[in-house]
Amino acid sequence: MILRALRAEMLKLWKRPATWVTVGLFTLITFADVLDDYRDALKDPEVSFFLPEAWSRILGEEVMIGFIFASVLVILLVAAEFSWRTARQNVIDGLSKTQWYWAKVLLLPVVAALFLVLRVVVGGSFALAGTDLSSGRAVMGGPQFAALGGMYLTGLGYACLALFVSAAVRSSGPAMAVWFAWFAFGERLLVGGLGSLFQGLRPALKWAPVSTFNRLNDYLRYDPEALRQAVEWATRHDRPVPQVEALGPAVAGTALWIAALLLTGWWSYRRRDL
């Protein structure tokens, strides 16, 4: 029954205008961003934008934009069902609350992957156009696949937070406002305030959800060569040397937050009437 509900969710994802608006806008932003890098490489011989070196730019901080769009899409898909009463109608038609909720959960990996793949396809296509394939160098290898895996976990974390807010707030506009407020400044204000009041909590507060997710969104964690080049550049220009932390705690922390958000969202959804 859950798989049948998931097929219905995939159909909704395909047919909802919100999907095509968010995907189209993100693709346009990514295209413009990568096009600037490609043009800079054509104009300046000292600037390179070819594979595999270009992955550090393609999978840079801008990947987070895709996860923001993914979260917005999750909110538009899920929270709207409470306003439109389709969540209630699904239960009346025979779908249990548990089946409805976990069908939404199974949709999250699809949405997170969608925006990550778009970034890779658009950026990789431009970089591939400037790559000399006759050199025999691999255009993609272990560091890139590791980066994609870690960043995919970041996207899942963002999407799970969006699902939790959607189940708790149950209206698209307010849910989006709550999500953006927490992402933009709410978490930092809460962590800063609690850290000032209870200094012993500071080490634990560094593992707040968004901060934990973002630990996996640094490409330098995955590519030793890119890290070496970044350190050399910082040393030459008297800039702070990049510091990277171990991946294990960040992966474990992200997985725990994903589980906590999904279970708490399920509890919030089940305890309230539709």
PDB file of C-alpha atoms in Angstrom:
ATOM      1  CA  MET A   1       0.000   0.000   0.000  1.00  0.00           C
ATOM      2  CA  ILE A   2       2.868   2.406   0.786  1.00  0.00           C
ATOM      3  CA  LEU A   3       4.432   1.753  -2.625  1.00  0.00           C
ATOM      4  CA  ARG A   4       1.100   2.498  -4.273  1.00  0.00           C
ATOM      5  CA  ALA A   5       0.914   5.708  -2.258  1.00  0.00           C
ATOM      6  CA  LEU A   6       4.460   6.545  -3.372  1.00  0.00           C
ATOM      7  CA  ARG A   7       3.446   6.112  -7.015  1.00  0.00           C
ATOM      8  CA  ALA A   8       0.637   8.568  -6.369  1.00  0.00           C
ATOM      9  CA  GLU A   9       3.122  10.991  -4.825  1.00  0.00           C
ATOM     10  CA  MET A  10       5.393  10.694  -7.860  1.00  0.00           C
ATOM     11  CA  LEU A  11       2.415  11.476 -10.078  1.00  0.00           C
ATOM     12  CA  LYS A  12       1.620  14.545  -7.987  1.00  0.00           C
ATOM     13  CA  LEU A  13       5.255  15.597  -8.190  1.00  0.00           C
ATOM     14  CA  TRP A  14       5.126  15.338 -11.965  1.00  0.00           C
ATOM     15  CA  LYS A  15       1.827  17.165 -12.396  1.00  0.00           C
ATOM     16  CA  ARG A  16       2.131  19.954  -9.821  1.00  0.00           C
ATOM     17  CA  PRO A  17       3.029  23.364 -11.334  1.00  0.00           C
ATOM     18  CA  ALA A  18       5.111  24.005  -8.204  1.00  0.00           C
ATOM     19  CA  THR A  19       7.528  21.314  -9.355  1.00  0.00           C
ATOM     20  CA  TRP A  20       8.129  22.843 -12.746  1.00  0.00           C
ATOM     21  CA  VAL A  21       8.379  26.382 -11.382  1.00  0.00           C
ATOM     22  CA  THR A  22      10.992  25.487  -8.749  1.00  0.00           C
ATOM     23  CA  VAL A  23      12.936  23.189 -11.087  1.00  0.00           C
ATOM     24  CA  GLY A  24      12.846  25.731 -13.923  1.00  0.00           C
ATOM     25  CA  LEU A  25      13.946  28.629 -11.734  1.00  0.00           C
ATOM     26  CA  PHE A  26      16.758  26.624 -10.165  1.00  0.00           C
ATOM     27  CA  THR A  27      17.956  25.435 -13.573  1.00  0.00           C
ATOM     28  CA  LEU A  28      17.997  29.026 -14.827  1.00  0.00           C
ATOM     29  CA  ILE A  29      19.994  30.213 -11.794  1.00  0.00           C
ATOM     30  CA  THR A  30      22.447  27.339 -12.137  1.00  0.00           C
ATOM     31  CA  PHE A  31      22.844  27.948 -15.865  1.00  0.00           C
ATOM     32  CA  ALA A  32      23.647  31.632 -15.288  1.00  0.00           C
ATOM     33  CA  ASP A  33      26.074  30.827 -12.468  1.00  0.00           C
ATOM     34  CA  VAL A  34      28.001  28.197 -14.410  1.00  0.00           C
ATOM     35  CA  LEU A  35      27.963  30.261 -17.602  1.00  0.00           C
ATOM     36  CA  ASP A  36      29.823  33.033 -15.764  1.00  0.00           C
ATOM     37  CA  ASP A  37      32.535  30.563 -14.749  1.00  0.00           C
ATOM     38  CA  TYR A  38      32.772  29.236 -18.287  1.00  0.00           C
ATOM     39  CA  ARG A  39      33.097  32.736 -19.763  1.00  0.00           C
ATOM     40  CA  ASP A  40      35.762  33.687 -17.223  1.00  0.00           C
ATOM     41  CA  ALA A  41      37.768  30.633 -18.247  1.00  0.00           C
ATOM     42  CA  LEU A  42      37.539  31.624 -21.914  1.00  0.00           C
ATOM     43  CA  LYS A  43      38.672  35.194 -21.241  1.00  0.00           C
ATOM     44  CA  ASP A  44      41.428  34.586 -18.702  1.00  0.00           C
ATOM     45  CA  PRO A  45      44.084  31.912 -19.358  1.00  0.00           C
ATOM     46  CA  GLU A  46      44.846  31.765 -15.626  1.00  0.00           C
ATOM     47  CA  VAL A  47      41.258  30.764 -14.858  1.00  0.00           C
ATOM     48  CA  SER A  48      40.393  27.150 -15.620  1.00  0.00           C
ATOM     49  CA  PHE A  49      37.010  25.505 -15.825  1.00  0.00           C
ATOM     50  CA  PHE A  50      37.552  21.960 -16.978  1.00  0.00           C
ATOM     51  CA  LEU A  51      37.168  18.514 -15.453  1.00  0.00           C
ATOM     52  CA  PRO A  52      38.108  17.203 -12.975  1.00  0.00           C
ATOM     53  CA  GLU A  53      39.355  20.502 -11.440  1.00  0.00           C
ATOM     54  CA  ALA A  54      36.012  22.229 -12.086  1.00  0.00           C
ATOM     55  CA  TRP A  55      34.217  19.937  -9.645  1.00  0.00           C
ATOM     56  CA  SER A  56      35.437  22.080  -6.759  1.00  0.00           C
ATOM     57  CA  ARG A  57      33.418  24.939  -8.280  1.00  0.00           C
ATOM     58  CA  ILE A  58      30.442  22.897  -9.463  1.00  0.00           C
ATOM     59  CA  LEU A  59      30.096  21.213  -6.080  1.00  0.00           C
ATOM     60  CA  GLY A  60      30.916  24.338  -4.117  1.00  0.00           C
ATOM     61  CA  GLU A  61      28.765  26.355  -1.756  1.00  0.00           C
ATOM     62  CA  GLU A  62      26.196  27.002  -4.503  1.00  0.00           C
ATOM     63  CA  VAL A  63      24.954  23.414  -4.121  1.00  0.00           C
ATOM     64  CA  MET A  64      23.103  24.667  -1.045  1.00  0.00           C
ATOM     65  CA  ILE A  65      20.840  26.737  -3.313  1.00  0.00           C
ATOM     66  CA  GLY A  66      19.493  23.518  -4.790  1.00  0.00           C
ATOM     67  CA  PHE A  67      18.703  22.130  -1.354  1.00  0.00           C
ATOM     68  CA  ILE A  68      16.832  25.323  -0.483  1.00  0.00           C
ATOM     69  CA  PHE A  69      14.742  24.884  -3.623  1.00  0.00           C
ATOM     70  CA  ALA A  70      14.199  21.222  -2.720  1.00  0.00           C
ATOM     71  CA  SER A  71      12.925  22.246   0.718  1.00  0.00           C
ATOM     72  CA  VAL A  72      10.582  24.819  -0.792  1.00  0.00           C
ATOM     73  CA  LEU A  73       9.190  22.156  -3.127  1.00  0.00           C
ATOM     74  CA  VAL A  74       8.635  19.735  -0.238  1.00  0.00           C
ATOM     75  CA  ILE A  75       6.694  22.398   1.646  1.00  0.00           C
ATOM     76  CA  LEU A  76       4.603  23.267  -1.404  1.00  0.00           C
ATOM     77  CA  LEU A  77       3.813  19.598  -2.026  1.00  0.00           C
ATOM     78  CA  VAL A  78       3.079  18.540   1.557  1.00  0.00           C
ATOM     79  CA  ALA A  79       1.721  21.534   3.463  1.00  0.00           C
ATOM     80  CA  ALA A  80      -0.750  22.358   0.684  1.00  0.00           C
ATOM     81  CA  GLU A  81      -2.470  19.014   1.187  1.00  0.00           C
ATOM     82  CA  PHE A  82      -3.626  20.122   4.633  1.00  0.00           C
ATOM     83  CA  SER A  83      -5.022  23.398   3.297  1.00  0.00           C
ATOM     84  CA  TRP A  84      -6.747  21.671   0.399  1.00  0.00           C
ATOM     85  CA  ARG A  85      -7.996  18.842   2.662  1.00  0.00           C
ATOM     86  CA  THR A  86      -6.544  16.238   0.319  1.00  0.00           C
ATOM     87  CA  ALA A  87      -4.659  14.698   3.244  1.00  0.00           C
ATOM     88  CA  ARG A  88      -7.986  14.143   4.961  1.00  0.00           C
ATOM     89  CA  GLN A  89      -9.608  12.835   1.785  1.00  0.00           C
ATOM     90  CA  ASN A  90      -6.811  10.302   1.309  1.00  0.00           C
ATOM     91  CA  VAL A  91      -7.521   8.864   4.759  1.00  0.00           C
ATOM     92  CA  ILE A  92     -11.262   8.808   4.067  1.00  0.00           C
ATOM     93  CA  ASP A  93     -10.529   6.907   0.838  1.00  0.00           C
ATOM     94  CA  GLY A  94      -8.748   4.173   2.780  1.00  0.00           C
ATOM     95  CA  LEU A  95      -5.136   5.315   3.146  1.00  0.00           C
ATOM     96  CA  SER A  96      -3.959   5.174   6.747  1.00  0.00           C
ATOM     97  CA  LYS A  97      -2.178   8.127   8.350  1.00  0.00           C
ATOM     98  CA  THR A  98       1.011   6.094   8.562  1.00  0.00           C
ATOM     99  CA  GLN A  99       0.887   5.174   4.878  1.00  0.00           C
ATOM    100  CA  TRP A 100       0.231   8.780   3.865  1.00  0.00           C
ATOM    101  CA  TYR A 101       3.115  10.120   5.937  1.00  0.00           C
ATOM    102  CA  TRP A 102       5.700   7.526   4.936  1.00  0.00           C
ATOM    103  CA  ALA A 103       4.812   7.933   1.280  1.00  0.00           C
ATOM    104  CA  LYS A 104       5.866  11.558   1.739  1.00  0.00           C
ATOM    105  CA  VAL A 105       9.061  10.385   3.432  1.00  0.00           C
ATOM    106  CA  LEU A 106       9.905   8.142   0.479  1.00  0.00           C
ATOM    107  CA  LEU A 107       9.447  11.138  -1.815  1.00  0.00           C
ATOM    108  CA  LEU A 108      12.187  13.122  -0.053  1.00  0.00           C
ATOM    109  CA  PRO A 109      15.171  11.205  -1.544  1.00  0.00           C
ATOM    110  CA  VAL A 110      13.731  11.803  -5.010  1.00  0.00           C
ATOM    111  CA  VAL A 111      13.376  15.557  -4.482  1.00  0.00           C
ATOM    112  CA  ALA A 112      16.840  15.914  -2.916  1.00  0.00           C
ATOM    113  CA  ALA A 113      18.446  13.932  -5.754  1.00  0.00           C
ATOM    114  CA  LEU A 114      16.598  15.926  -8.406  1.00  0.00           C
ATOM    115  CA  PHE A 115      18.215  19.251  -7.546  1.00  0.00           C
ATOM    116  CA  LEU A 116      21.648  17.762  -6.927  1.00  0.00           C
ATOM    117  CA  VAL A 117      21.598  15.980 -10.278  1.00  0.00           C
ATOM    118  CA  LEU A 118      20.517  19.172 -12.040  1.00  0.00           C
ATOM    119  CA  ARG A 119      23.512  21.005 -10.588  1.00  0.00           C
ATOM    120  CA  VAL A 120      25.869  18.229 -11.681  1.00  0.00           C
ATOM    121  CA  VAL A 121      24.399  17.932 -15.186  1.00  0.00           C
ATOM    122  CA  VAL A 122      24.367  21.662 -15.949  1.00  0.00           C
ATOM    123  CA  GLY A 123      27.764  22.377 -14.395  1.00  0.00           C
ATOM    124  CA  GLY A 124      29.360  19.207 -15.707  1.00  0.00           C
ATOM    125  CA  SER A 125      28.162  19.904 -19.250  1.00  0.00           C
ATOM    126  CA  PHE A 126      29.810  23.332 -19.347  1.00  0.00           C
ATOM    127  CA  ALA A 127      33.023  22.029 -17.788  1.00  0.00           C
ATOM    128  CA  LEU A 128      33.111  19.064 -20.142  1.00  0.00           C
ATOM    129  CA  ALA A 129      33.007  21.448 -23.123  1.00  0.00           C
ATOM    130  CA  GLY A 130      36.355  22.880 -22.000  1.00  0.00           C
ATOM    131  CA  THR A 131      37.954  19.544 -21.117  1.00  0.00           C
ATOM    132  CA  ASP A 132      40.618  17.886 -23.224  1.00  0.00           C
ATOM    133  CA  LEU A 133      39.403  14.280 -23.250  1.00  0.00           C
ATOM    134  CA  SER A 134      42.458  13.136 -25.205  1.00  0.00           C
ATOM    135  CA  SER A 135      44.624  13.550 -22.102  1.00  0.00           C
ATOM    136  CA  GLY A 136      43.224  10.331 -20.705  1.00  0.00           C
ATOM    137  CA  ARG A 137      42.469  11.841 -17.284  1.00  0.00           C
ATOM    138  CA  ALA A 138      39.308  10.670 -15.554  1.00  0.00           C
ATOM    139  CA  VAL A 139      36.711  13.442 -15.507  1.00  0.00           C
ATOM    140  CA  MET A 140      35.145  12.045 -12.330  1.00  0.00           C
ATOM    141  CA  GLY A 141      36.497   9.808  -9.604  1.00  0.00           C
ATOM    142  CA  GLY A 142      36.278   8.732  -5.988  1.00  0.00           C
ATOM    143  CA  PRO A 143      36.476  12.217  -4.416  1.00  0.00           C
ATOM    144  CA  GLN A 144      33.582  13.450  -6.540  1.00  0.00           C
ATOM    145  CA  PHE A 145      31.388  10.442  -5.760  1.00  0.00           C
ATOM    146  CA  ALA A 146      32.175  10.827  -2.063  1.00  0.00           C
ATOM    147  CA  ALA A 147      31.261  14.529  -2.268  1.00  0.00           C
ATOM    148  CA  LEU A 148      27.988  13.712  -3.995  1.00  0.00           C
ATOM    149  CA  GLY A 149      27.150  11.195  -1.278  1.00  0.00           C
ATOM    150  CA  GLY A 150      27.869  13.612   1.538  1.00  0.00           C
ATOM    151  CA  MET A 151      26.030  16.482  -0.112  1.00  0.00           C
ATOM    152  CA  TYR A 152      23.093  14.204  -0.837  1.00  0.00           C
ATOM    153  CA  LEU A 153      22.823  13.592   2.914  1.00  0.00           C
ATOM    154  CA  THR A 154      22.786  17.362   3.394  1.00  0.00           C
ATOM    155  CA  GLY A 155      19.922  17.655   0.927  1.00  0.00           C
ATOM    156  CA  LEU A 156      18.011  14.888   2.708  1.00  0.00           C
ATOM    157  CA  GLY A 157      18.476  16.691   6.004  1.00  0.00           C
ATOM    158  CA  TYR A 158      17.104  19.931   4.566  1.00  0.00           C
ATOM    159  CA  ALA A 159      14.143  18.069   3.040  1.00  0.00           C
ATOM    160  CA  CYS A 160      13.390  16.260   6.314  1.00  0.00           C
ATOM    161  CA  LEU A 161      13.379  19.580   8.154  1.00  0.00           C
ATOM    162  CA  ALA A 162      10.943  20.905   5.533  1.00  0.00           C
ATOM    163  CA  LEU A 163       8.671  17.862   5.977  1.00  0.00           C
ATOM    164  CA  PHE A 164       8.719  18.276   9.751  1.00  0.00           C
ATOM    165  CA  VAL A 165       7.758  21.955   9.489  1.00  0.00           C
ATOM    166  CA  SER A 166       5.031  21.110   6.956  1.00  0.00           C
ATOM    167  CA  ALA A 167       3.493  18.470   9.242  1.00  0.00           C
ATOM    168  CA  ALA A 168       3.653  20.806  12.241  1.00  0.00           C
ATOM    169  CA  VAL A 169       2.428  24.046  10.653  1.00  0.00           C
ATOM    170  CA  ARG A 170       0.103  22.599   7.960  1.00  0.00           C
ATOM    171  CA  SER A 171      -0.036  25.643   5.696  1.00  0.00           C
ATOM    172  CA  SER A 172       2.351  26.414   2.842  1.00  0.00           C
ATOM    173  CA  GLY A 173       2.962  30.122   3.492  1.00  0.00           C
ATOM    174  CA  PRO A 174       3.529  29.942   7.259  1.00  0.00           C
ATOM    175  CA  ALA A 175       5.516  26.692   6.922  1.00  0.00           C
ATOM    176  CA  MET A 176       7.825  28.314   4.391  1.00  0.00           C
ATOM    177  CA  ALA A 177       8.259  31.338   6.659  1.00  0.00           C
ATOM    178  CA  VAL A 178       9.128  29.120   9.634  1.00  0.00           C
ATOM    179  CA  TRP A 179      11.599  27.057   7.603  1.00  0.00           C
ATOM    180  CA  PHE A 180      13.378  30.104   6.186  1.00  0.00           C
ATOM    181  CA  ALA A 181      13.441  31.826   9.573  1.00  0.00           C
ATOM    182  CA  TRP A 182      15.072  28.802  11.178  1.00  0.00           C
ATOM    183  CA  PHE A 183      17.522  28.355   8.301  1.00  0.00           C
ATOM    184  CA  ALA A 184      18.482  32.028   7.974  1.00  0.00           C
ATOM    185  CA  PHE A 185      18.790  33.169  11.584  1.00  0.00           C
ATOM    186  CA  GLY A 186      16.577  31.237  14.021  1.00  0.00           C
ATOM    187  CA  GLU A 187      19.004  28.438  14.723  1.00  0.00           C
ATOM    188  CA  ARG A 188      21.930  30.806  15.209  1.00  0.00           C
ATOM    189  CA  LEU A 189      19.919  33.024  17.570  1.00  0.00           C
ATOM    190  CA  LEU A 190      18.776  30.046  19.618  1.00  0.00           C
ATOM    191  CA  VAL A 191      22.239  28.503  19.750  1.00  0.00           C
ATOM    192  CA  GLY A 192      23.834  31.842  20.636  1.00  0.00           C
ATOM    193  CA  GLY A 193      21.275  32.564  23.350  1.00  0.00           C
ATOM    194  CA  LEU A 194      21.462  29.148  24.965  1.00  0.00           C
ATOM    195  CA  GLY A 195      25.239  29.152  24.675  1.00  0.00           C
ATOM    196  CA  SER A 196      25.395  32.444  26.574  1.00  0.00           C
ATOM    197  CA  LEU A 197      23.095  31.194  29.318  1.00  0.00           C
ATOM    198  CA  PHE A 198      24.503  27.694  29.611  1.00  0.00           C
ATOM    199  CA  GLN A 199      28.141  27.644  28.564  1.00  0.00           C
ATOM    200  CA  GLY A 200      28.411  23.928  29.248  1.00  0.00           C
ATOM    201  CA  LEU A 201      25.985  23.298  26.375  1.00  0.00           C
ATOM    202  CA  ARG A 202      28.160  25.007  23.755  1.00  0.00           C
ATOM    203  CA  PRO A 203      29.826  21.824  22.422  1.00  0.00           C
ATOM    204  CA  ALA A 204      26.425  20.159  21.960  1.00  0.00           C
ATOM    205  CA  LEU A 205      24.828  23.270  20.459  1.00  0.00           C
ATOM    206  CA  LYS A 206      27.349  23.175  17.611  1.00  0.00           C
ATOM    207  CA  TRP A 207      25.428  20.129  16.415  1.00  0.00           C
ATOM    208  CA  ALA A 208      22.125  21.913  15.815  1.00  0.00           C
ATOM    209  CA  PRO A 209      20.374  20.484  12.714  1.00  0.00           C
ATOM    210  CA  VAL A 210      21.301  22.988   9.985  1.00  0.00           C
ATOM    211  CA  SER A 211      24.854  23.363  11.318  1.00  0.00           C
ATOM    212  CA  THR A 212      25.215  19.580  11.300  1.00  0.00           C
ATOM    213  CA  PHE A 213      23.867  19.219   7.762  1.00  0.00           C
ATOM    214  CA  ASN A 214      26.182  21.929   6.463  1.00  0.00           C
ATOM    215  CA  ARG A 215      29.254  20.095   7.762  1.00  0.00           C
ATOM    216  CA  LEU A 216      28.839  17.701   4.836  1.00  0.00           C
ATOM    217  CA  ASN A 217      28.506  20.453   2.253  1.00  0.00           C
ATOM    218  CA  ASP A 218      32.209  21.360   1.969  1.00  0.00           C
ATOM    219  CA  TYR A 219      33.861  19.915  -1.129  1.00  0.00           C
ATOM    220  CA  LEU A 220      37.334  20.241   0.402  1.00  0.00           C
ATOM    221  CA  ARG A 221      36.435  17.483   2.860  1.00  0.00           C
ATOM    222  CA  TYR A 222      36.328  14.968   0.035  1.00  0.00           C
ATOM    223  CA  ASP A 223      39.078  15.987  -2.396  1.00  0.00           C
ATOM    224  CA  PRO A 224      42.633  15.996  -0.960  1.00  0.00           C
ATOM    225  CA  GLU A 225      44.059  17.614  -4.098  1.00  0.00           C
ATOM    226  CA  ALA A 226      41.530  20.462  -3.988  1.00  0.00           C
ATOM    227  CA  LEU A 227      42.328  20.933  -0.302  1.00  0.00           C
ATOM    228  CA  ARG A 228      46.061  21.074  -1.042  1.00  0.00           C
ATOM    229  CA  GLN A 229      45.530  23.722  -3.712  1.00  0.00           C
ATOM    230  CA  ALA A 230      43.258  25.739  -1.398  1.00  0.00           C
ATOM    231  CA  VAL A 231      45.885  25.656   1.358  1.00  0.00           C
ATOM    232  CA  GLU A 232      48.612  26.779  -1.072  1.00  0.00           C
ATOM    233  CA  TRP A 233      46.484  29.644  -2.340  1.00  0.00           C
ATOM    234  CA  ALA A 234      45.608  30.784   1.192  1.00  0.00           C
ATOM    235  CA  THR A 235      49.264  30.642   2.225  1.00  0.00           C
ATOM    236  CA  ARG A 236      50.404  32.710  -0.766  1.00  0.00           C
ATOM    237  CA  HIS A 237      47.746  35.365  -0.187  1.00  0.00           C
ATOM    238  CA  ASP A 238      48.020  35.487   3.626  1.00  0.00           C
ATOM    239  CA  ARG A 239      44.495  34.199   4.078  1.00  0.00           C
ATOM    240  CA  PRO A 240      43.184  31.784   6.732  1.00  0.00           C
ATOM    241  CA  VAL A 241      44.107  28.214   5.859  1.00  0.00           C
ATOM    242  CA  PRO A 242      41.021  26.014   5.269  1.00  0.00           C
ATOM    243  CA  GLN A 243      40.342  23.586   8.085  1.00  0.00           C
ATOM    244  CA  VAL A 244      38.427  20.359   7.544  1.00  0.00           C
ATOM    245  CA  GLU A 245      36.975  18.070  10.183  1.00  0.00           C
ATOM    246  CA  ALA A 246      36.507  14.315  10.197  1.00  0.00           C
ATOM    247  CA  LEU A 247      33.555  13.110   8.141  1.00  0.00           C
ATOM    248  CA  GLY A 248      32.412  10.328  10.479  1.00  0.00           C
ATOM    249  CA  PRO A 249      30.840  12.483  13.230  1.00  0.00           C
ATOM    250  CA  ALA A 250      29.143  14.713  10.629  1.00  0.00           C
ATOM    251  CA  VAL A 251      27.622  11.715   8.829  1.00  0.00           C
ATOM    252  CA  ALA A 252      26.435  10.177  12.113  1.00  0.00           C
ATOM    253  CA  GLY A 253      25.024  13.490  13.334  1.00  0.00           C
ATOM    254  CA  THR A 254      23.169  14.082  10.082  1.00  0.00           C
ATOM    255  CA  ALA A 255      21.698  10.571  10.137  1.00  0.00           C
ATOM    256  CA  LEU A 256      20.522  11.034  13.733  1.00  0.00           C
ATOM    257  CA  TRP A 257      18.893  14.379  12.932  1.00  0.00           C
ATOM    258  CA  ILE A 258      17.168  12.900   9.875  1.00  0.00           C
ATOM    259  CA  ALA A 259      15.733  10.078  12.006  1.00  0.00           C
ATOM    260  CA  ALA A 260      14.703  12.492  14.763  1.00  0.00           C
ATOM    261  CA  LEU A 261      12.965  14.901  12.379  1.00  0.00           C
ATOM    262  CA  LEU A 262      11.082  12.130  10.571  1.00  0.00           C
ATOM    263  CA  LEU A 263       9.879  10.493  13.787  1.00  0.00           C
ATOM    264  CA  THR A 264       8.950  13.791  15.427  1.00  0.00           C
ATOM    265  CA  GLY A 265       7.088  14.872  12.298  1.00  0.00           C
ATOM    266  CA  TRP A 266       5.208  11.565  12.263  1.00  0.00           C
ATOM    267  CA  TRP A 267       4.279  12.023  15.927  1.00  0.00           C
ATOM    268  CA  SER A 268       3.094  15.592  15.296  1.00  0.00           C
ATOM    269  CA  TYR A 269       1.044  14.467  12.299  1.00  0.00           C
ATOM    270  CA  ARG A 270      -0.629  11.523  14.058  1.00  0.00           C
ATOM    271  CA  ARG A 271      -1.614  13.343  17.232  1.00  0.00           C
ATOM    272  CA  ARG A 272      -3.696  15.982  15.442  1.00  0.00           C
ATOM    273  CA  ASP A 273      -6.965  15.693  13.592  1.00  0.00           C
ATOM    274  CA  LEU A 274      -7.047  16.216   9.847  1.00  0.00           C
TER     275      LEU A 274
END
